[in-house]
Amino acid sequence: MQAYRASLLRFDAAGQPVYDEDGLLVVGPDEAGRQRVIDAGPHGAVAARHPDVAVTHWPGRIIAPGFVDMHIHFPQTDIIGAPSAGLLPWLENYTFPAEGRFSEPAHAAEVAEVFFDELMRNGVTTSLTFATSHPQSVQAFFESAQRRGLRMISGKVLQDRHSPDGVRDKTEQSLIDTEALIRQWHDVDRLGYAITPRFAPTSTDAQLRGAGELAAKYPDTWIHSHVAENKDEVKWARELFPGARSYLDVYTGFGLMRERAVYAHCIHFDDTDRLLMRETGTAAAVSPTSNLFLGSGFFDFEGADRIGCEYGLASDVGGGTSFSPFRTMLAAYYVGREGQTKPGLSIPPSQLWWRHTGGAAHALGLEGVIGNLQPGCEADFLVLNPKATPLLARKIERANNLEELLFSMIVLGDDRLVERTVISQAPSA
Ligand code: GUN
Ligand code: ZN
């Protein structure tokens, strides 16, 4: 066993923050050799329960759960900040050409390393991640994640129409490849597979149907796609699927809405769509830096809360402009102002934080596994230095309560706050 002493941030079962100014986190290995939280709480009480444990003391630091990014594209690492009129030209001019290069295993492997280094520097310990349509890109991703001992989810992108040469796949082969990758990687070590149709406009009915069949055959895999991000995209989807009630409804028809299904964006929704999300246990990945950057629109946080939809925060790099969860949380705060009808804060700081840790884990069906530091959780955690910059140091001194402390970090923080990222499982050689 091993213990860490510092300020300690966790969340209770209702998603409310629990903060010990002088806290102690005790971890120990499970049968699989992963460090799990054994005990956590105020230093005095927890230390008394574990008198012999070795303690590492980090004065002035905050131990917090690793962040969970609910939607990101590892092959888009190099196209962050690509200027475009909107989603569809951005895909055509930057995204598809960049993704075409992932047929080369060496390129995929090189970018995967850069991607994971960037996640670790920014304190993201789990992500639900698009690869490309090339199985090689998935191999590169999982091989690197496995070596690093990370809990990561990814899958081969399915896109058998309306896509250029170089990224377009073939219907039957794409489904054979998907099933082979599920068998090779799903639930191996800390890895999980996501069945990943890019979005309805780039898949034929046959491909979507096949994806839904695989989703039924492997019910604990994830489903990962995009929906209702951009008005031109919505119009296109409606033209292609005239029988569906809405764009979201297309996915229901193919068996692609269930628990562990995650759709990025979910902006241009009505309440019937929101109810469908709730009733099927499907989650939204909210990507405010991407939505602001591409001019897609504003996620309706009040609408999602009113209906009771599952959602969590996501960077959506490379449409998103930062790997940093601090930048994503701040953008979510701004977007929460849009259409706000209730007086007061947009979204309280501790709720922004929960939506990027424990709440995101809940939306992924991984509550009690990641995103929190309660007993039993895998010990993926961060050591934050809340005085990492001169301005932060001044602000932190003046914080009167936990919400002000968290908000100072959300507004002023970035990767400089993350002093260490500690992973539950040791890397393999
Ligand atoms: N819709 C379909 N593909 C993509 C993508 O790569 N990024 C975003 N933001 N939206 C998409
Ligand atoms: Zn995306």
Coordinates of C-alpha atoms and ligand atoms in Angstrom, one line a residue:
M1 CA 0.0 0.0 0.0
Q2 CA 1.0 3.6 -0.5
A3 CA -0.5 6.9 0.7
Y4 CA -0.5 10.4 -0.7
R5 CA -1.1 13.5 1.5
A6 CA -2.3 16.7 0.0
S7 CA -5.6 18.5 -0.5
L8 CA -8.0 16.0 -1.9
L9 CA -10.9 16.4 -4.4
R10 CA -13.6 13.7 -4.8
F11 CA -17.3 13.6 -5.6
D12 CA -20.2 11.9 -3.8
A13 CA -22.8 9.7 -5.4
A14 CA -24.9 12.8 -6.3
G15 CA -22.0 14.4 -8.1
Q16 CA -21.3 17.0 -5.4
P17 CA -17.7 17.8 -4.5
V18 CA -16.1 16.4 -1.4
Y19 CA -12.9 18.3 -0.5
D20 CA -10.4 17.7 2.3
E21 CA -8.0 20.6 2.7
D22 CA -5.6 18.1 4.4
G23 CA -6.5 14.8 2.8
L24 CA -5.0 11.4 2.5
L25 CA -5.4 9.0 -0.4
V26 CA -4.5 5.3 0.3
V27 CA -4.0 3.1 -2.8
G28 CA -3.0 -0.6 -3.2
P29 CA -2.8 -3.2 -6.0
D30 CA -5.7 -5.4 -7.0
E31 CA -5.2 -9.0 -8.5
A32 CA -4.6 -7.5 -11.9
G33 CA -1.8 -5.3 -10.5
R34 CA -3.7 -2.1 -10.8
Q35 CA -3.6 0.5 -8.0
R36 CA -7.0 1.1 -6.6
V37 CA -8.2 3.5 -4.0
I38 CA -8.4 1.7 -0.6
D39 CA -9.3 4.7 1.5
A40 CA -9.7 8.5 1.1
G41 CA -10.6 11.4 3.4
P42 CA -9.3 13.7 6.0
H43 CA -5.7 13.0 6.9
G44 CA -6.2 12.5 10.6
A45 CA -9.0 9.9 10.3
V46 CA -7.6 8.0 7.3
A47 CA -4.0 7.9 8.7
A48 CA -5.3 6.4 12.0
R49 CA -6.9 3.6 10.0
H50 CA -3.6 2.8 8.2
P51 CA -0.8 3.4 10.8
D52 CA 1.9 1.6 8.9
V53 CA 1.4 2.9 5.4
A54 CA 4.2 4.8 3.7
V55 CA 3.1 8.4 3.0
T56 CA 4.3 10.8 0.2
H57 CA 3.5 14.4 1.2
W58 CA 2.8 17.0 -1.5
P59 CA 2.3 20.2 0.5
G60 CA 0.3 23.0 -1.3
R61 CA -0.9 20.5 -3.9
I62 CA -4.3 19.2 -4.8
I63 CA -4.9 15.5 -5.6
A64 CA -7.9 15.3 -8.1
P65 CA -9.3 12.5 -10.3
G66 CA -7.8 12.2 -13.8
F67 CA -10.0 13.9 -16.4
V68 CA -12.2 11.9 -18.8
D69 CA -12.5 13.3 -22.3
M70 CA -15.8 11.9 -23.8
H71 CA -15.0 12.6 -27.4
I72 CA -11.7 13.2 -29.2
H73 CA -10.0 12.3 -32.5
F74 CA -6.4 11.1 -32.1
P75 CA -5.6 11.4 -35.8
Q76 CA -6.6 15.1 -35.8
T77 CA -3.9 16.0 -33.4
D78 CA -2.0 17.8 -36.1
I79 CA -5.0 19.8 -37.5
I80 CA -6.0 21.7 -34.4
G81 CA -6.7 25.3 -35.4
A82 CA -7.5 24.6 -39.1
P83 CA -9.6 27.6 -40.2
S84 CA -12.8 26.8 -42.1
A85 CA -16.2 28.2 -42.9
G86 CA -17.8 25.4 -41.0
L87 CA -17.9 21.6 -40.4
L88 CA -18.4 20.2 -43.9
P89 CA -15.6 22.2 -45.6
W90 CA -13.4 21.6 -42.6
L91 CA -13.9 17.8 -43.1
E92 CA -13.2 18.0 -46.8
N93 CA -10.2 20.4 -46.8
Y94 CA -8.4 19.4 -43.7
T95 CA -9.7 16.3 -41.9
F96 CA -10.1 13.7 -44.6
P97 CA -6.6 14.5 -46.1
A98 CA -5.0 14.3 -42.7
E99 CA -6.8 11.1 -41.8
G100 CA -5.8 9.5 -45.1
R101 CA -2.2 9.3 -43.9
F102 CA -3.2 6.9 -41.2
S103 CA -3.0 4.0 -43.6
E104 CA 0.7 4.1 -42.9
P105 CA 1.3 2.3 -39.6
A106 CA 4.5 4.3 -38.8
H107 CA 2.6 7.6 -39.1
A108 CA -0.3 6.2 -36.9
A109 CA 2.2 5.1 -34.3
E110 CA 4.1 8.4 -34.3
V111 CA 0.9 10.4 -33.9
A112 CA -0.4 8.1 -31.2
E113 CA 2.6 8.8 -29.0
V114 CA 2.3 12.5 -29.5
F115 CA -1.4 12.2 -28.6
F116 CA -0.9 10.3 -25.4
D117 CA 1.9 12.5 -24.3
E118 CA -0.4 15.5 -24.8
L119 CA -3.3 13.8 -22.9
M120 CA -1.0 13.0 -20.0
R121 CA 0.4 16.6 -19.8
N122 CA -3.1 17.9 -19.7
G123 CA -4.3 15.4 -17.0
V124 CA -6.6 13.4 -19.2
T125 CA -6.4 9.7 -18.2
T126 CA -9.3 8.2 -20.2
S127 CA -10.7 9.2 -23.6
L128 CA -13.4 7.9 -25.9
T129 CA -11.5 8.3 -29.1
F130 CA -12.0 8.3 -32.8
A131 CA -9.3 6.5 -34.8
T132 CA -9.6 6.6 -38.6
S133 CA -11.2 4.1 -41.0
H134 CA -7.8 2.2 -41.2
P135 CA -7.6 -0.7 -38.8
Q136 CA -3.8 0.1 -38.6
S137 CA -4.8 3.3 -36.8
V138 CA -6.6 1.4 -34.1
Q139 CA -3.7 -1.0 -33.7
A140 CA -1.3 1.9 -33.2
F141 CA -3.7 3.5 -30.6
F142 CA -4.3 0.4 -28.5
E143 CA -0.7 -0.8 -28.6
S144 CA 0.5 2.5 -27.2
A145 CA -2.3 2.7 -24.6
Q146 CA -1.6 -0.8 -23.5
R147 CA 2.1 -0.2 -23.1
R148 CA 1.3 2.9 -21.0
G149 CA -1.3 1.0 -18.8
L150 CA -4.0 3.5 -19.7
R151 CA -7.8 3.0 -19.7
M152 CA -8.7 4.0 -23.2
I153 CA -11.6 3.4 -25.6
S154 CA -11.3 3.6 -29.4
G155 CA -12.5 2.0 -32.6
K156 CA -12.2 1.9 -36.4
V157 CA -14.2 4.6 -38.1
L158 CA -17.0 3.3 -40.4
Q159 CA -17.5 5.5 -43.5
D160 CA -18.4 3.7 -46.8
R161 CA -19.9 6.6 -48.7
H162 CA -19.7 10.3 -49.3
S163 CA -16.1 10.1 -48.4
P164 CA -13.0 10.6 -50.6
D165 CA -10.6 7.9 -51.7
G166 CA -8.1 7.2 -49.0
V167 CA -10.6 7.2 -46.1
R168 CA -13.7 5.5 -47.6
D169 CA -14.0 1.9 -46.5
K170 CA -15.9 -1.1 -48.0
T171 CA -19.1 -2.1 -46.3
E172 CA -18.6 -5.8 -45.8
Q173 CA -14.9 -5.6 -45.0
S174 CA -15.4 -2.7 -42.6
L175 CA -17.7 -4.9 -40.5
I176 CA -15.4 -7.8 -40.6
D177 CA -12.5 -5.6 -39.5
T178 CA -14.6 -4.1 -36.7
E179 CA -15.5 -7.5 -35.3
A180 CA -11.9 -8.7 -35.5
L181 CA -10.7 -5.6 -33.6
I182 CA -13.4 -6.1 -31.0
R183 CA -12.2 -9.6 -30.4
Q184 CA -8.6 -8.5 -30.3
W185 CA -8.9 -5.5 -28.0
H186 CA -12.2 -5.1 -26.2
D187 CA -11.8 -5.7 -22.5
V188 CA -8.1 -6.5 -22.8
D189 CA -6.2 -4.9 -19.9
R190 CA -7.9 -1.5 -19.6
L191 CA -8.9 -1.1 -23.2
G192 CA -12.4 -0.9 -24.6
Y193 CA -13.8 -1.0 -28.1
A194 CA -16.2 1.6 -29.6
I195 CA -18.2 0.7 -32.7
T196 CA -17.7 4.0 -34.6
P197 CA -19.8 5.0 -37.6
R198 CA -18.4 8.5 -38.4
F199 CA -21.9 10.0 -38.8
A200 CA -25.0 8.9 -40.6
P201 CA -24.3 10.8 -43.9
T202 CA -21.1 8.9 -44.5
S203 CA -22.5 5.4 -44.0
T204 CA -24.8 3.4 -46.1
D205 CA -27.9 1.7 -44.6
A206 CA -26.1 -1.6 -44.9
Q207 CA -23.1 -0.3 -42.9
L208 CA -25.3 1.3 -40.2
R209 CA -27.3 -1.9 -39.9
G210 CA -24.2 -4.0 -39.6
A211 CA -22.9 -1.7 -36.9
G212 CA -26.1 -2.0 -35.0
E213 CA -25.9 -5.8 -35.3
L214 CA -22.4 -5.8 -33.8
A215 CA -23.6 -3.5 -31.1
A216 CA -26.3 -6.0 -30.1
K217 CA -23.9 -9.0 -30.3
Y218 CA -21.3 -7.2 -28.1
P219 CA -23.5 -5.3 -25.7
D220 CA -20.7 -4.0 -23.5
T221 CA -18.8 -2.3 -26.3
W222 CA -19.3 1.4 -26.8
I223 CA -21.0 3.1 -29.8
H224 CA -19.5 6.4 -30.8
S225 CA -20.6 8.8 -33.5
H226 CA -21.6 12.4 -34.2
V227 CA -25.1 13.9 -34.4
A228 CA -26.9 17.3 -34.9
E229 CA -23.7 19.4 -34.9
N230 CA -24.1 21.8 -37.7
K231 CA -27.2 23.1 -39.6
D232 CA -25.9 22.1 -43.1
E233 CA -25.1 18.6 -41.7
V234 CA -28.6 18.3 -40.3
K235 CA -30.1 19.3 -43.6
W236 CA -28.0 16.7 -45.4
A237 CA -28.8 13.9 -43.0
R238 CA -32.6 14.7 -43.4
E239 CA -32.3 14.5 -47.2
L240 CA -30.5 11.2 -47.0
F241 CA -32.9 9.6 -44.5
P242 CA -36.3 11.1 -45.3
G243 CA -38.1 8.4 -43.3
A244 CA -36.6 9.3 -40.0
R245 CA -38.4 11.7 -37.6
S246 CA -35.1 13.5 -36.9
Y247 CA -31.4 13.1 -37.5
L248 CA -31.0 11.4 -34.2
D249 CA -33.9 9.1 -35.0
V250 CA -31.8 7.6 -37.9
Y251 CA -29.5 6.0 -35.3
T252 CA -32.4 4.5 -33.4
G253 CA -33.7 2.8 -36.5
F254 CA -30.4 0.9 -36.9
G255 CA -30.1 -0.2 -33.2
L256 CA -27.4 2.4 -32.5
M257 CA -28.9 3.9 -29.3
R258 CA -28.4 2.1 -26.0
E259 CA -26.4 2.4 -22.8
R260 CA -22.7 3.0 -23.7
A261 CA -23.7 4.8 -26.9
V262 CA -22.2 8.3 -27.0
Y263 CA -23.0 11.0 -29.6
A264 CA -20.9 14.1 -30.0
H265 CA -22.5 17.5 -30.1
C266 CA -26.3 17.0 -29.9
I267 CA -26.9 20.7 -30.5
H268 CA -29.8 20.9 -33.0
F269 CA -32.2 18.8 -30.9
D270 CA -35.8 19.1 -29.8
D271 CA -37.3 17.6 -26.6
T272 CA -38.4 14.5 -28.4
D273 CA -34.7 13.9 -29.3
R274 CA -33.7 14.5 -25.7
L275 CA -36.3 12.1 -24.4
L276 CA -35.0 9.5 -26.8
M277 CA -31.5 10.0 -25.4
R278 CA -32.8 9.5 -21.9
E279 CA -35.0 6.6 -22.6
T280 CA -32.3 4.6 -24.4
G281 CA -29.6 5.5 -21.9
T282 CA -27.6 7.2 -24.7
A283 CA -25.1 10.0 -23.7
A284 CA -24.1 13.3 -25.3
A285 CA -20.5 14.4 -25.5
V286 CA -20.5 18.2 -25.2
S287 CA -17.6 19.9 -27.0
P288 CA -17.9 23.6 -26.5
T289 CA -14.5 24.7 -27.9
S290 CA -15.2 22.8 -31.1
N291 CA -18.7 24.2 -31.4
L292 CA -17.5 27.8 -30.9
F293 CA -14.5 27.3 -33.2
L294 CA -16.5 25.7 -36.1
G295 CA -19.5 28.0 -35.5
S296 CA -21.7 24.9 -35.0
G297 CA -24.0 26.3 -32.3
F298 CA -24.6 26.1 -28.5
F299 CA -25.4 22.9 -26.6
D300 CA -28.6 23.5 -24.5
F301 CA -27.5 22.6 -21.0
E302 CA -30.8 23.7 -19.5
G303 CA -32.7 21.5 -22.0
A304 CA -30.5 18.5 -21.2
D305 CA -31.0 19.0 -17.5
R306 CA -34.7 19.5 -17.8
I307 CA -35.2 16.2 -19.6
G308 CA -32.5 14.4 -17.6
C309 CA -30.1 13.4 -20.4
E310 CA -26.7 11.9 -19.7
Y311 CA -23.9 14.1 -20.8
G312 CA -20.3 14.9 -20.2
L313 CA -17.6 17.2 -21.5
A314 CA -15.2 16.6 -24.4
S315 CA -12.5 18.4 -26.3
D316 CA -13.3 17.1 -29.8
V317 CA -9.7 17.9 -30.9
G318 CA -9.0 18.6 -33.8
G319 CA -12.4 20.5 -34.2
G320 CA -11.8 21.5 -30.6
T321 CA -9.0 23.9 -29.9
S322 CA -7.3 22.5 -26.8
F323 CA -6.4 19.3 -25.1
S324 CA -6.8 21.0 -21.8
P325 CA -9.9 20.2 -19.7
F326 CA -9.6 23.6 -18.1
R327 CA -10.2 25.3 -21.5
T328 CA -13.1 22.9 -22.2
M329 CA -14.7 23.7 -18.8
L330 CA -14.4 27.4 -19.3
A331 CA -15.9 27.2 -22.8
A332 CA -18.8 25.2 -21.3
Y333 CA -19.3 28.0 -18.8
Y334 CA -19.5 30.5 -21.6
V335 CA -21.9 28.3 -23.6
G336 CA -24.1 27.8 -20.6
R337 CA -24.8 31.6 -20.7
E338 CA -26.5 31.2 -24.1
G339 CA -30.2 30.9 -23.7
Q340 CA -29.9 30.9 -19.9
T341 CA -33.3 31.4 -18.3
K342 CA -32.4 30.8 -14.7
P343 CA -30.6 33.5 -12.7
G344 CA -27.2 33.0 -11.3
L345 CA -24.1 31.2 -12.5
S346 CA -24.0 29.6 -15.9
I347 CA -22.8 26.2 -14.6
P348 CA -21.3 26.0 -11.1
P349 CA -17.6 25.3 -11.1
S350 CA -17.8 22.0 -9.2
Q351 CA -20.4 20.8 -11.7
L352 CA -18.2 21.7 -14.7
W353 CA -15.4 19.7 -13.0
W354 CA -17.7 16.7 -12.3
R355 CA -18.9 16.7 -16.0
H356 CA -15.3 16.2 -17.0
T357 CA -14.5 13.5 -14.4
G358 CA -17.1 11.5 -12.4
G359 CA -20.0 12.6 -14.5
A360 CA -18.3 11.7 -17.8
A361 CA -17.4 8.3 -16.3
H362 CA -21.1 7.9 -15.4
A363 CA -22.1 8.8 -18.9
L364 CA -19.6 6.2 -20.2
G365 CA -21.0 3.5 -17.9
L366 CA -17.7 3.6 -15.9
E367 CA -18.9 5.0 -12.7
G368 CA -16.9 3.6 -9.7
V369 CA -14.1 2.6 -12.1
I370 CA -12.6 6.0 -13.2
G371 CA -13.3 9.7 -12.8
N372 CA -13.4 9.7 -9.0
L373 CA -11.2 8.8 -6.0
Q374 CA -13.7 7.0 -3.8
P375 CA -12.7 3.5 -2.5
G376 CA -12.6 0.9 -5.3
C377 CA -11.9 3.4 -8.1
E378 CA -8.8 2.8 -10.2
A379 CA -6.2 5.2 -9.0
D380 CA -5.7 7.5 -12.0
F381 CA -5.1 10.8 -10.4
L382 CA -3.5 14.2 -10.9
V383 CA -1.3 16.3 -8.7
L384 CA -2.3 19.9 -9.3
N385 CA -0.2 22.9 -8.3
P386 CA -2.8 25.6 -7.9
K387 CA -0.1 28.2 -7.7
A388 CA 1.5 27.2 -11.0
T389 CA 1.5 30.8 -12.4
P390 CA 1.9 34.1 -10.6
L391 CA -1.7 35.2 -11.3
L392 CA -3.1 31.8 -10.2
A393 CA -1.0 32.1 -7.0
R394 CA -2.6 35.5 -6.2
K395 CA -6.1 34.3 -7.1
I396 CA -5.8 31.1 -5.0
E397 CA -4.8 33.1 -1.9
R398 CA -8.0 35.0 -2.3
A399 CA -10.4 32.1 -2.8
N400 CA -13.0 32.1 -0.1
N401 CA -14.5 28.7 -0.7
L402 CA -14.2 25.6 -2.8
E403 CA -16.3 27.0 -5.7
E404 CA -14.0 30.0 -6.0
L405 CA -10.9 27.8 -5.8
L406 CA -12.1 25.5 -8.6
F407 CA -13.3 28.5 -10.7
S408 CA -9.8 30.2 -10.4
M409 CA -8.3 27.0 -11.9
I410 CA -10.9 26.7 -14.6
V411 CA -10.6 30.3 -15.7
L412 CA -6.8 30.7 -15.4
G413 CA -5.5 27.1 -15.7
D414 CA -4.0 24.9 -18.4
D415 CA -1.4 22.2 -18.6
R416 CA 0.9 24.2 -16.3
L417 CA -1.4 23.3 -13.4
V418 CA -0.9 19.6 -13.9
E419 CA 2.3 18.8 -12.1
R420 CA 2.0 15.0 -12.3
T421 CA -0.4 12.5 -13.9
V422 CA -0.4 9.2 -11.9
I423 CA -1.7 6.1 -13.7
S424 CA -3.2 3.1 -11.9
Q425 CA -1.3 0.5 -13.9
A426 CA 2.4 0.5 -14.4
P427 CA 3.6 0.8 -18.0
S428 CA 4.9 -2.4 -19.7
A429 CA 8.3 -2.4 -21.4
Ligands
GUN1 N1 -18.7 14.9 -38.1 C1 -18.3 13.9 -38.8 N2 -16.9 13.8 -38.7 C2 -16.5 14.7 -37.8 C3 -15.3 15.1 -37.3 O1 -14.2 14.5 -37.6 N3 -15.3 16.1 -36.4 C4 -16.4 16.8 -36.1 N4 -16.4 17.8 -35.2 N5 -17.6 16.5 -36.6 C5 -17.7 15.4 -37.4
ZN2 ZN -15.7 14.8 -33.3

